XYZ file of C-alpha atoms in Angstrom:
283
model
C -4.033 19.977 -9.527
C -1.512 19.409 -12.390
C -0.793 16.138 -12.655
C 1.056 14.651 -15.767
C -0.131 11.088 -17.441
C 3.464 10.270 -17.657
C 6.264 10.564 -14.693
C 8.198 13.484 -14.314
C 11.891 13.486 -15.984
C 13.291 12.635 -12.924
C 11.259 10.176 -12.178
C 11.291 8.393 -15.414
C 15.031 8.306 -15.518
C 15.353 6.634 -11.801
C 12.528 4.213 -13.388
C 14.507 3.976 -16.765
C 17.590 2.823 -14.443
C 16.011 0.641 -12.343
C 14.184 -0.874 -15.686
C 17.532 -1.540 -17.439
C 19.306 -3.296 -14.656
C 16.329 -5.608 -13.847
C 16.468 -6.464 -17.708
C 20.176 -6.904 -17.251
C 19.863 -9.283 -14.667
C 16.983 -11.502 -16.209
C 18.376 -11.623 -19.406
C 21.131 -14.166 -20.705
C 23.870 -15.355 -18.745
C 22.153 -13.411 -15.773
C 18.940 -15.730 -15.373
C 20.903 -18.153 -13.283
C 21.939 -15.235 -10.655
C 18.318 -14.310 -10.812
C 16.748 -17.408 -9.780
C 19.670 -17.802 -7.158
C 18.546 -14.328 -5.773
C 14.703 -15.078 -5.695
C 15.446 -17.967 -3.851
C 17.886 -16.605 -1.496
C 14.925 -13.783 -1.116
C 12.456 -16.448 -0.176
C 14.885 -18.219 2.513
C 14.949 -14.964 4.464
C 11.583 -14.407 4.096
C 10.928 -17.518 5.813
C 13.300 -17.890 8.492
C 11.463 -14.148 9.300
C 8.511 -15.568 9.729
C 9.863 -17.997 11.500
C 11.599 -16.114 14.025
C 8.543 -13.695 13.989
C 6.438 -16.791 15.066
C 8.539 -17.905 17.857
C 8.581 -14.573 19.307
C 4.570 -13.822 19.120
C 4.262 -17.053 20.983
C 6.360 -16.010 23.700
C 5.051 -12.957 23.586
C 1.912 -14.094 24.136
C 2.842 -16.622 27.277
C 6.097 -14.666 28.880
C 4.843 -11.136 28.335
C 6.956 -8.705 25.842
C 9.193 -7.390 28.607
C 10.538 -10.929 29.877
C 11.032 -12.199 26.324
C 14.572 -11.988 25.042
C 16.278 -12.131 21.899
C 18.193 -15.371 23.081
C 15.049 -16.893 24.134
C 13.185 -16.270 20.769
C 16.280 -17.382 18.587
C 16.558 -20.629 20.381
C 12.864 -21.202 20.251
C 13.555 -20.880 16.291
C 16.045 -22.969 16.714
C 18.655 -20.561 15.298
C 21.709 -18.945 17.210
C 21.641 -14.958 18.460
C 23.646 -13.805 16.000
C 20.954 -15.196 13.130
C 18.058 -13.161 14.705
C 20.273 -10.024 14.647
C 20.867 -10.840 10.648
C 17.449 -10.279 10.337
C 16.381 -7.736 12.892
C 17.516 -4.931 14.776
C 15.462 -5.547 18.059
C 12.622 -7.785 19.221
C 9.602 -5.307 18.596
C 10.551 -5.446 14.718
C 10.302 -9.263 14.827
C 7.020 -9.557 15.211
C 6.883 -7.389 11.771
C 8.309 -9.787 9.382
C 6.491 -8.566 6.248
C 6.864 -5.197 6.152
C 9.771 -4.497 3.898
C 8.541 -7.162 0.995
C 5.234 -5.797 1.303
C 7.088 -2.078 0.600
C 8.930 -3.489 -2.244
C 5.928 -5.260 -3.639
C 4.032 -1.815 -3.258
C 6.332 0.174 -5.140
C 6.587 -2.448 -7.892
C 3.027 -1.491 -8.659
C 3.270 1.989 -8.722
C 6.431 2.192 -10.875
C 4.109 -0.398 -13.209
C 1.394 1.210 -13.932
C -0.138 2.276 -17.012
C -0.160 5.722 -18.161
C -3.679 6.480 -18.432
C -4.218 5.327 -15.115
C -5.119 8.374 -12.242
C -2.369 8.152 -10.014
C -4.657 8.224 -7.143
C -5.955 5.293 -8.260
C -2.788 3.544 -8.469
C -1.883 4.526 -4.913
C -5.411 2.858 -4.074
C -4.377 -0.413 -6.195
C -0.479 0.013 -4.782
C -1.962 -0.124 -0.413
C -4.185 -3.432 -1.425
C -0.104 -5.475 -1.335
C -0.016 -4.233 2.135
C -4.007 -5.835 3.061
C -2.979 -8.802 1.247
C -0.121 -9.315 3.892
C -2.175 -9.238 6.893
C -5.345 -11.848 5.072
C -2.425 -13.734 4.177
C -2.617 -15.162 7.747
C -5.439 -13.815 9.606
C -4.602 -15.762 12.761
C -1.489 -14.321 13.170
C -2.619 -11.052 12.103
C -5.177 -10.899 14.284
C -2.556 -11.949 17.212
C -0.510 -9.342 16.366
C -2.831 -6.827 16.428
C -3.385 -7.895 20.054
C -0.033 -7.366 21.244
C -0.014 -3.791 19.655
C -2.669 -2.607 21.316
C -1.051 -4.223 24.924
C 2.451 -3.475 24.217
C 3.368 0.750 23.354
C 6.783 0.019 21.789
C 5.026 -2.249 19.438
C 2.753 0.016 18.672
C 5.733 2.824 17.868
C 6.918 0.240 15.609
C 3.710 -0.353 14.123
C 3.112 3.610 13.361
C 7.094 3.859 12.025
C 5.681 1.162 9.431
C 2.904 2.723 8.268
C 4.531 6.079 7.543
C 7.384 4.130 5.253
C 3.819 3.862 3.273
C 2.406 7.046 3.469
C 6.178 8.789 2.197
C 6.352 6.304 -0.888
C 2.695 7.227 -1.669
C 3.307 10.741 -0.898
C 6.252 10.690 -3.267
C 4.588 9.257 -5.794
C 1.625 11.550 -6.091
C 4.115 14.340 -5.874
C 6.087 12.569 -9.324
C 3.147 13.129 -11.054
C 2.939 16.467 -10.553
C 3.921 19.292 -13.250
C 6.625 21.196 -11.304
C 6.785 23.128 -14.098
C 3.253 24.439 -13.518
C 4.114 24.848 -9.826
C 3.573 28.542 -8.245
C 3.574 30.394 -5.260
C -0.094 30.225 -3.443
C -0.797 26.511 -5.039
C -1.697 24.142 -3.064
C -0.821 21.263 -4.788
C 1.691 19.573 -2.579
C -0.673 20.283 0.073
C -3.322 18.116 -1.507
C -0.579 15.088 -2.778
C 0.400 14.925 1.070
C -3.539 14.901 1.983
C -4.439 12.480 -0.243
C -1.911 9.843 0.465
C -2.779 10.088 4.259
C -6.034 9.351 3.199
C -5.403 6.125 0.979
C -3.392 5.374 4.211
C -6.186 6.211 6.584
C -9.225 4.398 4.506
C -7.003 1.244 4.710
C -6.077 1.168 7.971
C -9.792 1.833 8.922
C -11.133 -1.000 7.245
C -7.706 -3.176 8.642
C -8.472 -2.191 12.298
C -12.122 -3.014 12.011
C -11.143 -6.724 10.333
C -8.829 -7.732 12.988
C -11.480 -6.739 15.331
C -13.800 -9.012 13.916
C -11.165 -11.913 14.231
C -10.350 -11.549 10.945
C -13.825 -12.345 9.386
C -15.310 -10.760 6.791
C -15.401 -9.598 3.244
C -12.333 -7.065 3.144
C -11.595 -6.554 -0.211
C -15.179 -5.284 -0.414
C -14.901 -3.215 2.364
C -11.318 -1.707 1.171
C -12.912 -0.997 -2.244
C -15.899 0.852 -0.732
C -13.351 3.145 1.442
C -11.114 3.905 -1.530
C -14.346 4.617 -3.373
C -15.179 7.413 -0.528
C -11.471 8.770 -0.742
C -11.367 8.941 -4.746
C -14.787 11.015 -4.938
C -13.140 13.044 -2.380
C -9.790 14.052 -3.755
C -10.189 12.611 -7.111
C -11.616 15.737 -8.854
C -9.282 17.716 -6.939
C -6.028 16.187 -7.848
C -7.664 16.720 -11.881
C -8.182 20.385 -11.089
C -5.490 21.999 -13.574
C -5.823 19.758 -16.366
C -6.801 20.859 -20.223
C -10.253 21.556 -20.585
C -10.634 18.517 -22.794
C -9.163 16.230 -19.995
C -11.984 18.186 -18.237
C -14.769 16.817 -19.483
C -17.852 14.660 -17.741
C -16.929 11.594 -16.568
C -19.022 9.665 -18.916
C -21.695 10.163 -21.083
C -24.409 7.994 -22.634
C -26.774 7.605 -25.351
C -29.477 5.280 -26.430
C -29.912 3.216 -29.276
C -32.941 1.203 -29.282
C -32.784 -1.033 -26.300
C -28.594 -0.634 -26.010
C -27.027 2.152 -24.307
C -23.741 3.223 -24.867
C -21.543 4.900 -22.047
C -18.362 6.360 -23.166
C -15.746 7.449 -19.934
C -12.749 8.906 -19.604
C -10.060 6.847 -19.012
C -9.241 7.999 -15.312
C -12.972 8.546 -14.781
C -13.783 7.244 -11.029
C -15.803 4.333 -11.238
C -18.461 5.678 -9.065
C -18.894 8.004 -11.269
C -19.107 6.474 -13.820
C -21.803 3.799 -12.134
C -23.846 7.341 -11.222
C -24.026 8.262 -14.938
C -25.299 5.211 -16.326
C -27.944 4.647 -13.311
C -29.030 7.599 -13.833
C -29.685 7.486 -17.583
C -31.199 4.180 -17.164
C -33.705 6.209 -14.448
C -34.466 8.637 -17.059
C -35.931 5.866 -19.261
């Protein structure tokens, strides 16, 4: 698969934009504004969570279908109209994260470094949306409960994850030479693919967490599942590249009691880990 180390020009020129008017904004006479925003950002934030609250709890004692939207305002203590500032309907209040968590995501794909394997950084880019739900396993682990009772939360649950899946499907696709693009290549194919499957290892490892109560080492588990998915499609999203980019993950030599591993750059770690273990076997 041809991917480029750098974005495509299109892509680089909506990131140039978006670059400049950030700098515009924190610079100078703009830093005031900007601080006014962030904390204007973290207001909302909270009174969604706080409406999000007040509706899991009734929820959880009225049932979903008797619960109304006057009912959970007042129980934040905020009027009708305020609830509808921040959501459309009820089912999306119980979802209070979900756009931050979007932003946040894209924030680390659009920063990443160039040598990075954009695979990877789809892998590093899903870990904002885990760090959501550990954030607050209690609640996390209460609203998984109510998605598995209640079907319209559980549409609005699936709408969510796909928002993820396009912006890592789009970003995969950035990376890709369209120059290089021909009839019969699959390459799109395997950008769509692999996305699902960041998407899919994550919410695995989610599902089985908030089954557990919300116990348990998940960063370790999310680490070995992204492990799984990059020995999987890692090689094949390479496919395409120079023969130099081409070459062995890593290599090793011996000097006395030292050895020296030298990888490439966007070399998966396990990989990498396989090389050296088994050089130090061969001792």
């Amino acid at each position: 698969m041809q991917y480029v180390r750098g974005m495509t020009p299109a892509a680089k020129a909506d990131r140039s934009s978006r670059t400049s008017a950030t700098s515009a904004v924190a610079g100078g006479s703009e830093a005031p504004e900007s601080a006014a925003s962030s904390r204007a950002a973290a207001q909302r934030l909270k009174m969604r969570r706080e409406l999000a609250a007040a509706a899991m709890e009734l929820f959880a004692t009225k049932g979903y279908e008797a619960t109304t939207v006057d009912e959970i305002a007042a129980a934040a203590g905020v009027a009708r109209r305020t609830f509808f500032r921040h959501f459309r309907s009820k089912e999306e209040a119980i979802f209070p994260d979900h756009d931050d968590t979007l932003v946040r995501a894209e924030a680390v794909l659009n920063a990443a470094p160039p040598h990075e394997h954009p695979l990877d950084t789809v892998c590093r880019g899903i870990k904002e949306v885990m760090k959501m739900y550990a954030s607050s396993p209690t609640v996390a682990v209460e609203r998984y409960r109510l998605t598995r009772e209640v079907p319209t939360l559980r549409e609005a649950e699936i709408a969510s994850v796909a928002r993820y899946e396009r912006l890592f499907t789009r970003y995969l696709l950035g990376h890709f030479d369209e120059e290089a693009h021909h009839d019969g290549n699959d390459d799109p194919l395997l950008a769509e693919v692999a996305a699902s499957a960041v998407v899919t290892a994550h919410n695995h490892v989610l599902r089985r967490w908030l089954r557990a109560g919300g116990q348990g080492d998940v960063e370790t588990q999310l680490d070995h599942a992204f492990a799984i998915v990059r020995r999987t499609f890692g090689t094949g999203i390479g496919a395409g590249r120079t023969p130099a980019a081409a070459a062995p993950a890593a290599q090793v030599s011996h000097s006395g009691e030292v050895l020296v591993t030298v990888a490439r750059v966007d070399a998966p770690l396990p990989e990498i880990m396989r090389t050296i273990e088994q050089a130090l076997g061969d001792r």
